Amino acid sequence: MTGLILFSAVKVAVLFVADQFKYEYLNRFNKKFISDGFKRLMKDGLVYSDCHHMHVPTYTAVGHATISTGVEPRIHGIYSNYWYSRKEGRMISSVYDKKFGRSPMNLRFPTVGDNLKRIYERSKVISLSLKDRAAILLGGYSADVVLYLDREGRFTTSDYYRKPKWLKEFNRTLKGKDKIFKGNSALFELFKMALKEENIGEDEYPDLVMLSFSSLDLAGHRYGPESKEVERLVLQLDTIISKTLKLLDKEFGKGNYLFVFTSDHGVAPTPKDLGGYFYPNKLKDSLNSIMKKIFKKDSLVLFVSSHLIYLNYDKMEGLDSKMVMDTLKSVMMRLKEVLKVYTSYDLKNMIPKDFVDSLVLNGYFEGSDVDMIYILKPYWLYTYGNVKANHGSPYFYDTHVPLVFYGLWKGRVDSRCSITLVAKKLMEALGIY
Ligand SMILES: [Zn+2]
């Protein structure tokens, strides 16, 4: 097939998603950055200073699926990390698959990688992360290699994807299970091996390699975004980016690659003066006892999972579902932590009145089993007692993320932009847009 002229601008596009990297970190740690990591990206790349995830919830699976597809959750269908499935009668993961264990089956829109493989079958698409949902939802249906960590701390894939021959050898080199401080550097080593073993950039078909660095998210939840641990991981990413740019210069040459840096969501500050922690588990019990007094029926609320509420239709004989939802809504609106409550009836006909309505609507997937969505007031964080800080809200601290394209374009854009731009620019660089 040599001699075929392809119209892709680059040989290789490399996308780095740093999980829970809020935009603010670029400013806060600027003085501590080395000269050729983030500083090189900011100086010589195309920087979007006001890029946001425009959906609720601002969670990992949702953010990654939006980055990879360029459409909002109401279209791509990944509307949370986990959700309740009435068919299964339990919570399932966004990448749950009955047949393969894990797969992109719940994703209803092709990723950039899927589009690339549809046009150039021989292009290679690789997606790597510490988290299964990040790797799978970036990669999509037709990715060649999709790897993530298993419970034992080794990289693995699901039966849905091909298992690379070189993986066993790589896993032998892994030292320790410390996901927080060793995870991101292990991922970088995996990236280098994948570039070599999968012959990335070696033929005339453009390739796409995507990495999602999860360690910062784990540290942010455990220690809070103000912590020394978070600082240490941001500075580690600075070094990884510096090494990556040098590697891409050497392997593919300047002008032959596009490097993209962004994040799947930000994080709220650890609660101090404003807000606090909110426990969805306790909400279900208190709502059920109030609803019992009104309707004389037990357990009308089946499930509450962060912002999502599911009703128990088995218990609702003789009751009108809209009336039950409207009653529940007025009960919830009396809670001091709650800003807004939406029933599925509201959402189906809603004309957004403010940014919260818009972000909720973008994140509402009509094909889901969800009956109601509630949004907490600013600086209130969902917790199950297991985190110091969290994300998921429609507020700027959770939505505002870095977005830099390096290698093809230069400049700075200060107007508001949506994270859906990533997929469009990647496809432009790969010559498939
Ligand atoms: Zn998280």
PDB file of N, CA, C and O in Angstrom, residues 119-185:
ATOM      1  N   ILE A 119     -12.258   4.348   8.862  1.00  0.00           N
ATOM      2  CA  ILE A 119     -11.727   4.934   7.635  1.00  0.00           C
ATOM      3  C   ILE A 119     -10.405   4.274   7.228  1.00  0.00           C
ATOM      4  O   ILE A 119     -10.210   3.937   6.062  1.00  0.00           O
ATOM      5  N   TYR A 120      -9.496   4.109   8.188  1.00  0.00           N
ATOM      6  CA  TYR A 120      -8.213   3.442   7.920  1.00  0.00           C
ATOM      7  C   TYR A 120      -8.114   2.206   8.793  1.00  0.00           C
ATOM      8  O   TYR A 120      -7.687   2.286   9.956  1.00  0.00           O
ATOM      9  N   GLU A 121      -8.487   1.081   8.242  1.00  0.00           N
ATOM     10  CA  GLU A 121      -8.490  -0.164   9.005  1.00  0.00           C
ATOM     11  C   GLU A 121      -7.127  -0.468   9.626  1.00  0.00           C
ATOM     12  O   GLU A 121      -7.033  -1.050  10.699  1.00  0.00           O
ATOM     13  N   ARG A 122      -6.069  -0.040   8.935  1.00  0.00           N
ATOM     14  CA  ARG A 122      -4.728  -0.386   9.413  1.00  0.00           C
ATOM     15  C   ARG A 122      -4.132   0.634  10.382  1.00  0.00           C
ATOM     16  O   ARG A 122      -3.008   0.460  10.841  1.00  0.00           O
ATOM     17  N   SER A 123      -4.860   1.701  10.645  1.00  0.00           N
ATOM     18  CA  SER A 123      -4.428   2.611  11.715  1.00  0.00           C
ATOM     19  C   SER A 123      -4.495   1.854  13.024  1.00  0.00           C
ATOM     20  O   SER A 123      -5.294   0.925  13.165  1.00  0.00           O
ATOM     21  N   LYS A 124      -3.679   2.267  13.990  1.00  0.00           N
ATOM     22  CA  LYS A 124      -3.709   1.593  15.294  1.00  0.00           C
ATOM     23  C   LYS A 124      -4.289   2.524  16.360  1.00  0.00           C
ATOM     24  O   LYS A 124      -3.993   3.723  16.362  1.00  0.00           O
ATOM     25  N   VAL A 125      -5.108   1.940  17.212  1.00  0.00           N
ATOM     26  CA  VAL A 125      -5.718   2.706  18.307  1.00  0.00           C
ATOM     27  C   VAL A 125      -5.401   2.001  19.623  1.00  0.00           C
ATOM     28  O   VAL A 125      -5.690   0.813  19.779  1.00  0.00           O
ATOM     29  N   ILE A 126      -4.769   2.745  20.527  1.00  0.00           N
ATOM     30  CA  ILE A 126      -4.338   2.177  21.802  1.00  0.00           C
ATOM     31  C   ILE A 126      -4.847   3.040  22.947  1.00  0.00           C
ATOM     32  O   ILE A 126      -4.798   4.274  22.859  1.00  0.00           O
ATOM     33  N   SER A 127      -5.351   2.406  23.991  1.00  0.00           N
ATOM     34  CA  SER A 127      -5.871   3.155  25.131  1.00  0.00           C
ATOM     35  C   SER A 127      -5.434   2.497  26.440  1.00  0.00           C
ATOM     36  O   SER A 127      -5.685   1.314  26.660  1.00  0.00           O
ATOM     37  N   LEU A 128      -4.773   3.269  27.294  1.00  0.00           N
ATOM     38  CA  LEU A 128      -4.175   2.723  28.516  1.00  0.00           C
ATOM     39  C   LEU A 128      -4.551   3.568  29.726  1.00  0.00           C
ATOM     40  O   LEU A 128      -4.558   4.794  29.648  1.00  0.00           O
ATOM     41  N   SER A 129      -4.863   2.923  30.826  1.00  0.00           N
ATOM     42  CA  SER A 129      -5.170   3.658  32.053  1.00  0.00           C
ATOM     43  C   SER A 129      -5.006   2.733  33.259  1.00  0.00           C
ATOM     44  O   SER A 129      -4.876   1.522  33.107  1.00  0.00           O
ATOM     45  N   LEU A 130      -5.039   3.310  34.459  1.00  0.00           N
ATOM     46  CA  LEU A 130      -5.101   2.468  35.651  1.00  0.00           C
ATOM     47  C   LEU A 130      -6.547   1.991  35.854  1.00  0.00           C
ATOM     48  O   LEU A 130      -6.790   0.967  36.464  1.00  0.00           O
ATOM     49  N   LYS A 131      -7.522   2.778  35.333  1.00  0.00           N
ATOM     50  CA  LYS A 131      -8.941   2.455  35.531  1.00  0.00           C
ATOM     51  C   LYS A 131      -9.550   1.813  34.283  1.00  0.00           C
ATOM     52  O   LYS A 131      -9.357   2.335  33.178  1.00  0.00           O
ATOM     53  N   ASP A 132     -10.332   0.770  34.483  1.00  0.00           N
ATOM     54  CA  ASP A 132     -10.980   0.098  33.346  1.00  0.00           C
ATOM     55  C   ASP A 132     -11.903   1.046  32.575  1.00  0.00           C
ATOM     56  O   ASP A 132     -11.866   1.120  31.348  1.00  0.00           O
ATOM     57  N   ARG A 133     -12.741   1.804  33.304  1.00  0.00           N
ATOM     58  CA  ARG A 133     -13.705   2.667  32.605  1.00  0.00           C
ATOM     59  C   ARG A 133     -13.018   3.738  31.765  1.00  0.00           C
ATOM     60  O   ARG A 133     -13.498   4.097  30.690  1.00  0.00           O
ATOM     61  N   ALA A 134     -11.869   4.247  32.252  1.00  0.00           N
ATOM     62  CA  ALA A 134     -11.160   5.274  31.485  1.00  0.00           C
ATOM     63  C   ALA A 134     -10.586   4.668  30.196  1.00  0.00           C
ATOM     64  O   ALA A 134     -10.762   5.215  29.101  1.00  0.00           O
ATOM     65  N   ALA A 135      -9.919   3.528  30.324  1.00  0.00           N
ATOM     66  CA  ALA A 135      -9.286   2.906  29.149  1.00  0.00           C
ATOM     67  C   ALA A 135     -10.332   2.474  28.118  1.00  0.00           C
ATOM     68  O   ALA A 135     -10.186   2.728  26.918  1.00  0.00           O
ATOM     69  N   ILE A 136     -11.392   1.838  28.585  1.00  0.00           N
ATOM     70  CA  ILE A 136     -12.399   1.284  27.670  1.00  0.00           C
ATOM     71  C   ILE A 136     -13.194   2.398  26.973  1.00  0.00           C
ATOM     72  O   ILE A 136     -13.445   2.338  25.768  1.00  0.00           O
ATOM     73  N   LEU A 137     -13.565   3.425  27.739  1.00  0.00           N
ATOM     74  CA  LEU A 137     -14.399   4.473  27.151  1.00  0.00           C
ATOM     75  C   LEU A 137     -13.602   5.446  26.281  1.00  0.00           C
ATOM     76  O   LEU A 137     -14.156   6.058  25.379  1.00  0.00           O
ATOM     77  N   LEU A 138     -12.295   5.541  26.497  1.00  0.00           N
ATOM     78  CA  LEU A 138     -11.473   6.298  25.548  1.00  0.00           C
ATOM     79  C   LEU A 138     -11.302   5.476  24.276  1.00  0.00           C
ATOM     80  O   LEU A 138     -11.387   5.981  23.167  1.00  0.00           O
ATOM     81  N   GLY A 139     -11.035   4.200  24.449  1.00  0.00           N
ATOM     82  CA  GLY A 139     -10.724   3.328  23.313  1.00  0.00           C
ATOM     83  C   GLY A 139     -11.912   3.077  22.411  1.00  0.00           C
ATOM     84  O   GLY A 139     -11.827   3.220  21.200  1.00  0.00           O
ATOM     85  N   GLY A 140     -13.042   2.681  23.002  1.00  0.00           N
ATOM     86  CA  GLY A 140     -14.240   2.406  22.210  1.00  0.00           C
ATOM     87  C   GLY A 140     -14.275   0.987  21.678  1.00  0.00           C
ATOM     88  O   GLY A 140     -13.616   0.098  22.219  1.00  0.00           O
ATOM     89  N   TYR A 141     -15.056   0.809  20.606  1.00  0.00           N
ATOM     90  CA  TYR A 141     -15.367  -0.536  20.098  1.00  0.00           C
ATOM     91  C   TYR A 141     -14.238  -1.199  19.326  1.00  0.00           C
ATOM     92  O   TYR A 141     -14.074  -2.394  19.378  1.00  0.00           O
ATOM     93  N   SER A 142     -13.470  -0.412  18.574  1.00  0.00           N
ATOM     94  CA  SER A 142     -12.542  -1.079  17.648  1.00  0.00           C
ATOM     95  C   SER A 142     -11.074  -0.849  17.980  1.00  0.00           C
ATOM     96  O   SER A 142     -10.217  -1.066  17.130  1.00  0.00           O
ATOM     97  N   ALA A 143     -10.798  -0.404  19.216  1.00  0.00           N
ATOM     98  CA  ALA A 143      -9.402  -0.183  19.607  1.00  0.00           C
ATOM     99  C   ALA A 143      -8.618  -1.494  19.529  1.00  0.00           C
ATOM    100  O   ALA A 143      -9.162  -2.573  19.763  1.00  0.00           O
ATOM    101  N   ASP A 144      -7.310  -1.387  19.183  1.00  0.00           N
ATOM    102  CA  ASP A 144      -6.467  -2.591  19.060  1.00  0.00           C
ATOM    103  C   ASP A 144      -6.010  -3.079  20.418  1.00  0.00           C
ATOM    104  O   ASP A 144      -5.959  -4.275  20.665  1.00  0.00           O
ATOM    105  N   VAL A 145      -5.625  -2.133  21.282  1.00  0.00           N
ATOM    106  CA  VAL A 145      -5.117  -2.505  22.603  1.00  0.00           C
ATOM    107  C   VAL A 145      -5.774  -1.608  23.642  1.00  0.00           C
ATOM    108  O   VAL A 145      -5.721  -0.383  23.530  1.00  0.00           O
ATOM    109  N   VAL A 146      -6.409  -2.219  24.631  1.00  0.00           N
ATOM    110  CA  VAL A 146      -7.026  -1.465  25.733  1.00  0.00           C
ATOM    111  C   VAL A 146      -6.586  -2.133  27.036  1.00  0.00           C
ATOM    112  O   VAL A 146      -6.936  -3.286  27.294  1.00  0.00           O
ATOM    113  N   LEU A 147      -5.799  -1.417  27.838  1.00  0.00           N
ATOM    114  CA  LEU A 147      -5.250  -2.027  29.054  1.00  0.00           C
ATOM    115  C   LEU A 147      -5.558  -1.192  30.293  1.00  0.00           C
ATOM    116  O   LEU A 147      -5.579   0.037  30.233  1.00  0.00           O
ATOM    117  N   TYR A 148      -5.780  -1.894  31.394  1.00  0.00           N
ATOM    118  CA  TYR A 148      -6.045  -1.247  32.687  1.00  0.00           C
ATOM    119  C   TYR A 148      -5.605  -2.200  33.779  1.00  0.00           C
ATOM    120  O   TYR A 148      -5.295  -3.370  33.505  1.00  0.00           O
ATOM    121  N   LEU A 149      -5.586  -1.697  35.024  1.00  0.00           N
ATOM    122  CA  LEU A 149      -5.093  -2.536  36.127  1.00  0.00           C
ATOM    123  C   LEU A 149      -6.166  -3.497  36.632  1.00  0.00           C
ATOM    124  O   LEU A 149      -7.335  -3.136  36.728  1.00  0.00           O
ATOM    125  N   ASP A 150      -5.736  -4.711  36.983  1.00  0.00           N
ATOM    126  CA  ASP A 150      -6.654  -5.642  37.648  1.00  0.00           C
ATOM    127  C   ASP A 150      -6.495  -5.510  39.164  1.00  0.00           C
ATOM    128  O   ASP A 150      -5.727  -4.657  39.639  1.00  0.00           O
ATOM    129  N   ARG A 151      -7.213  -6.329  39.917  1.00  0.00           N
ATOM    130  CA  ARG A 151      -7.171  -6.214  41.386  1.00  0.00           C
ATOM    131  C   ARG A 151      -5.803  -6.506  41.968  1.00  0.00           C
ATOM    132  O   ARG A 151      -5.467  -6.055  43.057  1.00  0.00           O
ATOM    133  N   GLU A 152      -5.018  -7.278  41.244  1.00  0.00           N
ATOM    134  CA  GLU A 152      -3.678  -7.639  41.744  1.00  0.00           C
ATOM    135  C   GLU A 152      -2.630  -6.589  41.378  1.00  0.00           C
ATOM    136  O   GLU A 152      -1.459  -6.755  41.686  1.00  0.00           O
ATOM    137  N   GLY A 153      -3.060  -5.540  40.677  1.00  0.00           N
ATOM    138  CA  GLY A 153      -2.104  -4.499  40.311  1.00  0.00           C
ATOM    139  C   GLY A 153      -1.304  -4.810  39.053  1.00  0.00           C
ATOM    140  O   GLY A 153      -0.229  -4.258  38.842  1.00  0.00           O
ATOM    141  N   ARG A 154      -1.855  -5.685  38.206  1.00  0.00           N
ATOM    142  CA  ARG A 154      -1.204  -5.987  36.920  1.00  0.00           C
ATOM    143  C   ARG A 154      -2.093  -5.439  35.798  1.00  0.00           C
ATOM    144  O   ARG A 154      -3.310  -5.408  35.942  1.00  0.00           O
ATOM    145  N   PHE A 155      -1.447  -5.069  34.685  1.00  0.00           N
ATOM    146  CA  PHE A 155      -2.249  -4.590  33.561  1.00  0.00           C
ATOM    147  C   PHE A 155      -2.916  -5.770  32.858  1.00  0.00           C
ATOM    148  O   PHE A 155      -2.311  -6.834  32.689  1.00  0.00           O
ATOM    149  N   THR A 156      -4.158  -5.546  32.488  1.00  0.00           N
ATOM    150  CA  THR A 156      -4.935  -6.613  31.867  1.00  0.00           C
ATOM    151  C   THR A 156      -5.870  -6.003  30.819  1.00  0.00           C
ATOM    152  O   THR A 156      -5.912  -4.789  30.643  1.00  0.00           O
ATOM    153  N   THR A 157      -6.630  -6.858  30.142  1.00  0.00           N
ATOM    154  CA  THR A 157      -7.660  -6.373  29.230  1.00  0.00           C
ATOM    155  C   THR A 157      -8.872  -7.279  29.405  1.00  0.00           C
ATOM    156  O   THR A 157      -8.817  -8.252  30.157  1.00  0.00           O
ATOM    157  N   SER A 158      -9.979  -6.955  28.740  1.00  0.00           N
ATOM    158  CA  SER A 158     -11.142  -7.859  28.834  1.00  0.00           C
ATOM    159  C   SER A 158     -11.138  -8.773  27.607  1.00  0.00           C
ATOM    160  O   SER A 158     -10.411  -8.511  26.641  1.00  0.00           O
ATOM    161  N   ASP A 159     -11.949  -9.817  27.654  1.00  0.00           N
ATOM    162  CA  ASP A 159     -11.996 -10.745  26.514  1.00  0.00           C
ATOM    163  C   ASP A 159     -12.538 -10.058  25.266  1.00  0.00           C
ATOM    164  O   ASP A 159     -12.448 -10.585  24.168  1.00  0.00           O
ATOM    165  N   TYR A 160     -13.113  -8.893  25.448  1.00  0.00           N
ATOM    166  CA  TYR A 160     -13.635  -8.160  24.290  1.00  0.00           C
ATOM    167  C   TYR A 160     -12.503  -7.707  23.366  1.00  0.00           C
ATOM    168  O   TYR A 160     -12.671  -7.640  22.161  1.00  0.00           O
ATOM    169  N   TYR A 161     -11.327  -7.416  23.969  1.00  0.00           N
ATOM    170  CA  TYR A 161     -10.194  -6.900  23.185  1.00  0.00           C
ATOM    171  C   TYR A 161      -9.099  -7.953  23.020  1.00  0.00           C
ATOM    172  O   TYR A 161      -9.047  -8.931  23.743  1.00  0.00           O
ATOM    173  N   ARG A 162      -8.195  -7.658  22.084  1.00  0.00           N
ATOM    174  CA  ARG A 162      -7.032  -8.516  21.879  1.00  0.00           C
ATOM    175  C   ARG A 162      -6.071  -8.361  23.062  1.00  0.00           C
ATOM    176  O   ARG A 162      -5.876  -7.257  23.568  1.00  0.00           O
ATOM    177  N   LYS A 163      -5.466  -9.482  23.461  1.00  0.00           N
ATOM    178  CA  LYS A 163      -4.466  -9.422  24.532  1.00  0.00           C
ATOM    179  C   LYS A 163      -3.083  -9.342  23.895  1.00  0.00           C
ATOM    180  O   LYS A 163      -2.655 -10.275  23.210  1.00  0.00           O
ATOM    181  N   PRO A 164      -2.359  -8.235  24.086  1.00  0.00           N
ATOM    182  CA  PRO A 164      -1.052  -8.121  23.421  1.00  0.00           C
ATOM    183  C   PRO A 164      -0.053  -9.163  23.943  1.00  0.00           C
ATOM    184  O   PRO A 164      -0.019  -9.438  25.143  1.00  0.00           O
ATOM    185  N   LYS A 165       0.737  -9.678  23.026  1.00  0.00           N
ATOM    186  CA  LYS A 165       1.714 -10.723  23.380  1.00  0.00           C
ATOM    187  C   LYS A 165       2.746 -10.216  24.374  1.00  0.00           C
ATOM    188  O   LYS A 165       3.269 -10.955  25.191  1.00  0.00           O
ATOM    189  N   TRP A 166       3.064  -8.933  24.292  1.00  0.00           N
ATOM    190  CA  TRP A 166       4.126  -8.354  25.117  1.00  0.00           C
ATOM    191  C   TRP A 166       3.676  -8.000  26.535  1.00  0.00           C
ATOM    192  O   TRP A 166       4.486  -7.589  27.357  1.00  0.00           O
ATOM    193  N   LEU A 167       2.395  -8.173  26.823  1.00  0.00           N
ATOM    194  CA  LEU A 167       1.865  -7.717  28.123  1.00  0.00           C
ATOM    195  C   LEU A 167       2.462  -8.473  29.315  1.00  0.00           C
ATOM    196  O   LEU A 167       2.785  -7.887  30.344  1.00  0.00           O
ATOM    197  N   LYS A 168       2.604  -9.788  29.143  1.00  0.00           N
ATOM    198  CA  LYS A 168       3.143 -10.622  30.224  1.00  0.00           C
ATOM    199  C   LYS A 168       4.533 -10.134  30.634  1.00  0.00           C
ATOM    200  O   LYS A 168       4.836  -9.986  31.812  1.00  0.00           O
ATOM    201  N   GLU A 169       5.338  -9.875  29.612  1.00  0.00           N
ATOM    202  CA  GLU A 169       6.703  -9.404  29.848  1.00  0.00           C
ATOM    203  C   GLU A 169       6.672  -8.056  30.590  1.00  0.00           C
ATOM    204  O   GLU A 169       7.426  -7.830  31.539  1.00  0.00           O
ATOM    205  N   PHE A 170       5.753  -7.178  30.174  1.00  0.00           N
ATOM    206  CA  PHE A 170       5.672  -5.880  30.843  1.00  0.00           C
ATOM    207  C   PHE A 170       5.284  -6.049  32.311  1.00  0.00           C
ATOM    208  O   PHE A 170       5.871  -5.431  33.195  1.00  0.00           O
ATOM    209  N   ASN A 171       4.284  -6.884  32.557  1.00  0.00           N
ATOM    210  CA  ASN A 171       3.812  -7.064  33.932  1.00  0.00           C
ATOM    211  C   ASN A 171       4.904  -7.580  34.861  1.00  0.00           C
ATOM    212  O   ASN A 171       4.899  -7.296  36.049  1.00  0.00           O
ATOM    213  N   ARG A 172       5.851  -8.326  34.289  1.00  0.00           N
ATOM    214  CA  ARG A 172       6.966  -8.838  35.104  1.00  0.00           C
ATOM    215  C   ARG A 172       7.848  -7.695  35.627  1.00  0.00           C
ATOM    216  O   ARG A 172       8.514  -7.821  36.642  1.00  0.00           O
ATOM    217  N   THR A 173       7.836  -6.570  34.897  1.00  0.00           N
ATOM    218  CA  THR A 173       8.702  -5.449  35.299  1.00  0.00           C
ATOM    219  C   THR A 173       8.069  -4.581  36.386  1.00  0.00           C
ATOM    220  O   THR A 173       8.727  -3.715  36.955  1.00  0.00           O
ATOM    221  N   LEU A 174       6.780  -4.786  36.662  1.00  0.00           N
ATOM    222  CA  LEU A 174       6.077  -3.929  37.634  1.00  0.00           C
ATOM    223  C   LEU A 174       6.569  -4.181  39.049  1.00  0.00           C
ATOM    224  O   LEU A 174       6.700  -5.322  39.470  1.00  0.00           O
ATOM    225  N   LYS A 175       6.802  -3.063  39.749  1.00  0.00           N
ATOM    226  CA  LYS A 175       7.284  -3.199  41.138  1.00  0.00           C
ATOM    227  C   LYS A 175       6.266  -2.570  42.077  1.00  0.00           C
ATOM    228  O   LYS A 175       5.953  -1.398  41.961  1.00  0.00           O
ATOM    229  N   GLY A 176       5.741  -3.346  42.997  1.00  0.00           N
ATOM    230  CA  GLY A 176       4.836  -2.816  44.025  1.00  0.00           C
ATOM    231  C   GLY A 176       3.446  -2.515  43.504  1.00  0.00           C
ATOM    232  O   GLY A 176       3.218  -2.471  42.301  1.00  0.00           O
ATOM    233  N   LYS A 177       2.536  -2.291  44.459  1.00  0.00           N
ATOM    234  CA  LYS A 177       1.143  -2.061  44.089  1.00  0.00           C
ATOM    235  C   LYS A 177       0.686  -0.645  44.415  1.00  0.00           C
ATOM    236  O   LYS A 177      -0.503  -0.368  44.428  1.00  0.00           O
ATOM    237  N   ASP A 178       1.634   0.249  44.710  1.00  0.00           N
ATOM    238  CA  ASP A 178       1.272   1.589  45.133  1.00  0.00           C
ATOM    239  C   ASP A 178       0.704   2.382  43.945  1.00  0.00           C
ATOM    240  O   ASP A 178       1.437   3.007  43.186  1.00  0.00           O
ATOM    241  N   LYS A 179      -0.633   2.346  43.817  1.00  0.00           N
ATOM    242  CA  LYS A 179      -1.277   2.984  42.663  1.00  0.00           C
ATOM    243  C   LYS A 179      -1.110   4.494  42.694  1.00  0.00           C
ATOM    244  O   LYS A 179      -1.018   5.141  41.671  1.00  0.00           O
ATOM    245  N   ILE A 180      -1.088   5.069  43.900  1.00  0.00           N
ATOM    246  CA  ILE A 180      -1.041   6.532  43.988  1.00  0.00           C
ATOM    247  C   ILE A 180       0.317   7.070  43.537  1.00  0.00           C
ATOM    248  O   ILE A 180       0.384   7.924  42.662  1.00  0.00           O
ATOM    249  N   PHE A 181       1.404   6.577  44.103  1.00  0.00           N
ATOM    250  CA  PHE A 181       2.689   7.186  43.773  1.00  0.00           C
ATOM    251  C   PHE A 181       3.480   6.451  42.691  1.00  0.00           C
ATOM    252  O   PHE A 181       4.397   7.005  42.109  1.00  0.00           O
ATOM    253  N   LYS A 182       3.104   5.205  42.394  1.00  0.00           N
ATOM    254  CA  LYS A 182       3.827   4.490  41.331  1.00  0.00           C
ATOM    255  C   LYS A 182       2.962   4.272  40.092  1.00  0.00           C
ATOM    256  O   LYS A 182       3.466   3.895  39.035  1.00  0.00           O
ATOM    257  N   GLY A 183       1.656   4.484  40.220  1.00  0.00           N
ATOM    258  CA  GLY A 183       0.728   4.179  39.128  1.00  0.00           C
ATOM    259  C   GLY A 183       0.997   4.936  37.848  1.00  0.00           C
ATOM    260  O   GLY A 183       1.118   4.351  36.771  1.00  0.00           O
ATOM    261  N   ASN A 184       1.133   6.266  37.962  1.00  0.00           N
ATOM    262  CA  ASN A 184       1.320   7.074  36.752  1.00  0.00           C
ATOM    263  C   ASN A 184       2.641   6.791  36.063  1.00  0.00           C
ATOM    264  O   ASN A 184       2.725   6.782  34.824  1.00  0.00           O
ATOM    265  N   SER A 185       3.707   6.524  36.849  1.00  0.00           N
ATOM    266  CA  SER A 185       4.988   6.221  36.187  1.00  0.00           C
ATOM    267  C   SER A 185       4.948   4.833  35.542  1.00  0.00           C
ATOM    268  O   SER A 185       5.538   4.629  34.477  1.00  0.00           O
TER     269      SER A 185
END
